Coordinates of C-alpha atoms and ligand atoms in Angstrom, one line a residue:
M1187 CA 98.8 186.0 31.4
K1188 CA 101.9 185.8 29.2
S1189 CA 105.3 186.6 30.7
D1190 CA 107.5 189.1 29.0
S1191 CA 109.8 186.3 27.9
N1192 CA 107.1 185.0 25.6
A1193 CA 106.6 188.3 23.8
P1194 CA 109.1 187.7 21.0
V1195 CA 107.4 184.3 20.3
T1196 CA 104.0 185.9 20.3
Q1197 CA 105.2 188.5 17.8
E1198 CA 106.8 185.9 15.6
L1199 CA 103.5 183.8 15.5
E1200 CA 101.3 186.8 14.8
K1201 CA 103.6 187.8 11.9
L1202 CA 103.1 184.2 10.5
G1203 CA 99.4 184.5 10.9
L1204 CA 99.2 181.9 13.7
N1205 CA 97.1 182.4 16.8
P1206 CA 99.5 182.3 19.8
D1207 CA 96.7 181.1 22.1
A1208 CA 95.8 178.1 19.9
M1209 CA 99.2 176.6 19.4
P1210 CA 99.7 172.8 20.0
V1211 CA 101.6 172.3 23.3
H1212 CA 103.0 168.9 22.1
V1213 CA 103.9 168.1 18.5
A1214 CA 105.0 164.6 17.5
M1215 CA 106.6 163.6 14.2
I1216 CA 107.0 160.3 12.5
M1217 CA 110.0 161.1 10.4
D1218 CA 109.6 158.8 7.4
G1219 CA 111.0 158.7 3.9
N1220 CA 114.8 158.9 4.2
G1221 CA 115.3 155.7 2.2
R1222 CA 113.0 156.8 -0.6
W1223 CA 114.6 160.3 -0.7
A1224 CA 118.0 158.6 -1.3
K1225 CA 116.6 156.0 -3.8
K1226 CA 115.2 158.8 -6.0
R1227 CA 118.7 160.2 -6.2
V1228 CA 120.3 156.8 -6.8
M1229 CA 122.1 157.2 -3.4
N1230 CA 122.7 154.8 -0.6
R1231 CA 120.0 154.9 2.1
T1232 CA 122.5 156.2 4.6
K1233 CA 122.7 159.5 2.6
G1234 CA 119.0 159.8 3.2
H1235 CA 119.5 159.4 6.9
E1236 CA 122.3 162.0 6.8
K1237 CA 120.1 164.5 5.0
G1238 CA 117.3 163.6 7.5
T1239 CA 119.5 164.5 10.4
E1240 CA 120.0 168.0 8.9
T1241 CA 116.1 168.3 8.7
V1242 CA 116.0 167.3 12.4
R1243 CA 118.3 170.2 13.3
Q1244 CA 116.2 172.7 11.4
I1245 CA 112.8 171.4 12.7
V1246 CA 114.1 171.4 16.4
K1247 CA 115.2 175.0 15.9
A1248 CA 111.9 176.0 14.2
C1249 CA 109.7 174.4 16.9
R1250 CA 111.7 176.2 19.6
E1251 CA 111.3 179.5 17.8
L1252 CA 107.5 178.8 17.4
G1253 CA 107.2 178.3 21.2
I1254 CA 106.3 174.6 21.0
S1255 CA 106.8 173.2 24.6
Y1256 CA 107.2 169.5 23.7
L1257 CA 108.6 168.1 20.5
T1258 CA 108.7 164.3 20.0
L1259 CA 110.6 162.8 17.1
Y1260 CA 110.2 159.2 16.2
A1261 CA 113.8 158.3 15.2
F1262 CA 114.1 154.5 15.6
S1263 CA 111.4 152.0 16.3
T1264 CA 111.6 148.6 18.1
E1265 CA 110.9 147.1 14.7
N1266 CA 113.8 149.0 13.0
W1267 CA 116.3 146.7 14.7
A1268 CA 115.4 144.2 12.1
R1269 CA 116.9 146.3 9.3
P1270 CA 120.2 145.3 7.7
K1271 CA 123.1 145.5 10.2
A1272 CA 125.0 148.1 8.2
E1273 CA 122.0 150.5 8.2
V1274 CA 121.4 150.1 11.9
K1275 CA 125.1 150.8 12.5
A1276 CA 125.0 153.9 10.3
L1277 CA 121.8 155.2 12.1
M1278 CA 123.5 154.7 15.5
A1279 CA 126.6 156.5 14.4
L1280 CA 124.4 159.5 13.1
L1281 CA 122.5 159.5 16.4
K1282 CA 125.7 159.6 18.4
R1283 CA 127.0 162.5 16.3
F1284 CA 123.7 164.3 16.9
L1285 CA 123.8 163.8 20.6
V1286 CA 127.3 165.1 20.9
G1287 CA 127.1 167.8 18.2
E1288 CA 123.8 169.4 19.4
R1289 CA 124.7 169.6 23.1
E1290 CA 125.9 173.1 22.9
E1291 CA 123.0 174.3 20.7
M1292 CA 120.5 172.7 23.2
G1293 CA 122.2 174.6 26.0
K1294 CA 122.0 177.9 24.1
N1295 CA 118.3 177.3 23.2
A1296 CA 117.3 176.0 26.7
I1297 CA 116.2 172.6 25.2
R1298 CA 115.9 169.6 27.5
L1299 CA 116.5 166.2 26.0
N1300 CA 114.6 163.1 26.9
I1301 CA 114.8 159.6 25.4
L1302 CA 111.5 157.6 25.0
G1303 CA 112.2 153.9 24.6
Q1304 CA 114.5 151.1 25.4
I1305 CA 117.6 153.2 26.2
E1306 CA 119.3 150.0 27.5
R1307 CA 119.2 148.4 24.0
L1308 CA 121.3 151.2 22.5
P1309 CA 125.0 150.5 21.9
D1310 CA 127.1 151.4 25.0
D1311 CA 128.8 154.5 23.4
V1312 CA 125.5 155.9 22.1
R1313 CA 123.8 155.3 25.4
Q1314 CA 126.6 157.1 27.3
E1315 CA 126.4 160.2 25.1
A1316 CA 122.6 160.1 25.5
V1317 CA 122.9 160.0 29.3
T1318 CA 125.4 162.9 29.2
T1319 CA 123.2 165.1 27.1
I1320 CA 120.1 164.2 29.2
N1321 CA 122.0 165.1 32.4
Q1322 CA 123.5 168.3 31.0
T1323 CA 120.2 169.6 29.6
R1324 CA 118.0 168.5 32.6
G1325 CA 117.5 172.0 33.9
N1326 CA 116.5 173.6 30.5
R1327 CA 112.9 174.9 30.4
G1328 CA 112.6 176.3 26.9
M1329 CA 111.4 173.2 25.1
T1330 CA 111.5 169.4 25.8
L1331 CA 112.8 167.4 22.9
N1332 CA 111.8 163.7 23.1
L1333 CA 113.7 161.4 20.9
A1334 CA 111.9 158.1 20.5
L1335 CA 114.6 155.5 20.2
S1336 CA 114.1 151.8 20.2
Y1337 CA 110.5 152.9 20.8
G1338 CA 107.4 150.9 20.3
S1339 CA 104.1 151.7 21.7
R1340 CA 103.3 148.0 22.5
E1341 CA 106.5 147.6 24.3
E1342 CA 105.9 150.8 26.3
I1343 CA 102.4 149.7 27.4
T1344 CA 103.7 146.2 28.2
Q1345 CA 106.5 147.5 30.5
A1346 CA 104.0 149.8 32.1
A1347 CA 101.7 146.9 32.8
K1348 CA 104.6 145.0 34.4
V1349 CA 105.4 147.8 36.7
I1350 CA 101.8 148.3 37.7
A1351 CA 101.3 144.5 38.2
R1352 CA 104.4 144.5 40.5
K1353 CA 102.9 147.3 42.6
V1354 CA 99.6 145.5 42.9
K1355 CA 101.4 142.3 43.9
A1356 CA 103.4 144.1 46.5
G1357 CA 100.2 145.5 47.9
A1358 CA 101.2 149.1 47.1
L1359 CA 98.3 149.6 44.6
D1360 CA 94.6 148.5 44.8
P1361 CA 93.5 147.3 41.3
E1362 CA 90.3 149.2 41.8
N1363 CA 92.3 152.4 41.9
I1364 CA 93.9 151.9 38.5
T1365 CA 92.7 154.8 36.2
D1366 CA 93.8 155.9 32.8
E1367 CA 96.0 158.4 34.6
T1368 CA 97.8 155.4 36.3
I1369 CA 98.6 153.9 32.9
S1370 CA 99.7 157.3 31.4
S1371 CA 102.0 158.0 34.3
H1372 CA 103.8 154.7 33.8
L1373 CA 104.5 155.3 30.1
Y1374 CA 107.8 156.9 28.8
T1375 CA 105.9 160.1 28.5
G1376 CA 104.7 160.1 32.1
G1377 CA 104.1 163.6 33.4
M1378 CA 104.0 165.1 29.9
P1379 CA 100.8 166.2 28.0
D1380 CA 99.6 163.9 25.2
P1381 CA 100.5 165.1 21.7
D1382 CA 98.0 167.5 20.2
L1383 CA 99.3 167.0 16.7
I1384 CA 101.1 164.1 15.1
I1385 CA 102.7 164.7 11.7
R1386 CA 103.8 161.9 9.4
T1387 CA 106.0 162.5 6.4
S1388 CA 106.2 160.4 3.2
G1389 CA 102.5 159.8 2.7
E1390 CA 101.9 156.6 4.8
F1391 CA 98.6 156.5 6.6
R1392 CA 99.7 154.5 9.7
L1393 CA 101.1 155.0 13.2
S1394 CA 103.7 152.2 12.9
N1395 CA 103.6 151.4 16.7
F1396 CA 104.0 155.1 17.7
M1397 CA 102.2 156.6 20.7
M1398 CA 99.1 154.5 20.4
W1399 CA 97.8 155.4 23.9
Q1400 CA 98.9 159.0 23.8
A1401 CA 97.4 159.6 20.3
A1402 CA 93.8 159.1 21.5
Y1403 CA 92.8 162.6 20.6
A1404 CA 95.8 163.9 18.6
E1405 CA 95.1 165.6 15.3
L1406 CA 96.8 163.8 12.4
A1407 CA 98.6 165.5 9.5
I1408 CA 100.0 163.3 6.8
T1409 CA 102.2 164.9 4.1
D1410 CA 103.7 163.3 0.9
T1411 CA 106.9 165.2 1.5
L1412 CA 109.8 162.9 2.3
W1413 CA 111.4 163.7 5.7
P1414 CA 114.7 165.1 4.2
D1415 CA 112.6 167.6 2.2
F1416 CA 110.4 168.6 5.2
S1417 CA 110.8 172.3 6.1
R1418 CA 109.8 175.0 8.6
D1419 CA 107.6 176.5 5.9
E1420 CA 105.6 173.2 5.6
L1421 CA 105.4 172.9 9.4
I1422 CA 103.9 176.4 9.5
T1423 CA 101.3 175.4 6.8
I1424 CA 100.4 172.3 8.9
L1425 CA 100.1 174.5 12.1
T1426 CA 97.8 176.9 10.2
D1427 CA 95.6 174.0 9.2
F1428 CA 95.7 172.6 12.8
Q1429 CA 94.3 175.9 14.1
K1430 CA 91.3 175.6 11.8
R1431 CA 90.3 172.2 13.2
D1432 CA 87.4 171.7 15.5
R1433 CA 88.7 169.5 18.3
R1434 CA 85.6 168.2 19.9
F1435 CA 87.0 165.5 22.2
G1436 CA 83.7 163.6 21.8
K1437 CA 81.6 166.5 22.9
V1438 CA 79.4 168.7 20.7
T1439 CA 80.9 171.5 18.8
C1440 CA 81.0 175.1 20.3
S1441 CA 78.8 176.3 17.5
T1442 CA 76.0 173.8 18.4
S1443 CA 73.3 174.5 21.0
N1444 CA 72.7 172.3 24.0
D1445 CA 69.9 170.2 22.3
G1446 CA 72.3 169.4 19.5
S1447 CA 70.7 171.5 16.8
P1448 CA 73.0 173.9 14.9
Q1449 CA 72.6 177.5 15.9
Ligands
LIG1782 C1 112.8 157.0 8.3 O1 113.1 156.8 7.0 C2 114.0 156.7 9.2 C3 113.8 155.5 10.1 C4 112.8 154.8 10.1 C5 115.0 155.2 10.9 P1 113.0 155.3 6.3 O2 114.4 154.7 6.5 O3 112.0 154.4 6.9 O4 112.8 155.7 4.8 P2 111.8 154.9 3.8 O5 110.5 154.7 4.5 O6 112.5 153.6 3.5 O7 111.7 155.8 2.6
LIG1783 C1 108.4 154.5 11.4 O1 108.9 154.4 10.1 C2 109.5 154.5 12.4 C3 110.2 155.8 12.4 C4 110.0 156.8 11.7 C5 111.4 155.8 13.3 P1 109.1 152.9 9.4 O2 109.6 153.2 8.0 O3 109.9 152.0 10.2 O4 107.6 152.4 9.3 P2 106.9 151.4 8.3 O5 107.7 150.2 8.2 O6 106.8 152.1 7.0 O7 105.5 151.2 8.9
LIG1784 MG1 110.0 154.2 6.4

């Protein structure tokens, strides 16, 4: 049963032609194309990242209004550290500004912030602002916003393997009792549902080391739109398409009889 507090969201979704009962719980986005957006305008890549940050604000707001419970944004990968120093510095400065500047808005909209990734690798000042925002928003229940920062799926799985191995070595865990749930719970996303939908902007057909474990049954949506041009309207189009998909999870489709023949 839906609580009264969900009524405005339900109405908004119905107005948009979306089925409130078939919305993805967790949406993840690979925000790609900032550099190409800037290049097309003969601008410095940093300008693309600045415009991209504006898109982040709008998309966070849109997802909250659409009643998405978990939004994960891939903002900086473990591989992105290998970019030119000046670009990394500019990205970190933008990130810090976002973490400080959005604190109040996150409070108003009941958004809880989490960081997925190697938070210890972030510059001290950025890490401190991240920790402050995480602590201040801890009690918020409207939507969880995961920022994947210094995130890499292989690193995530490797650190999980180390923690599990230590537990086995200490005698706290029997290797025979390791299940896929054990692995899931040791990832940065431990305790959260897997993404139902992964959106990648800028037309690249790859995961780039993003949520490779969690993506097992995610629906993928790739758009040619560059991240700075991505919008609430396009998100709604993608959600409409998502609702038409038949998510079988390896089983037979609902419209097929038990012996496998179409009905
Ligand atoms: C995404 O845009 C932002 C980050 C990866 C930090 P890019 O900077 O990768 O933009 P393109 O792919 O070069 O256009
Ligand atoms: C993926 O984009 C990482 C983020 C969006 C943070 P990249 O631009 O780093 O990925 P590749 O290099 O095109 O695979
Ligand atoms: Mg890119």
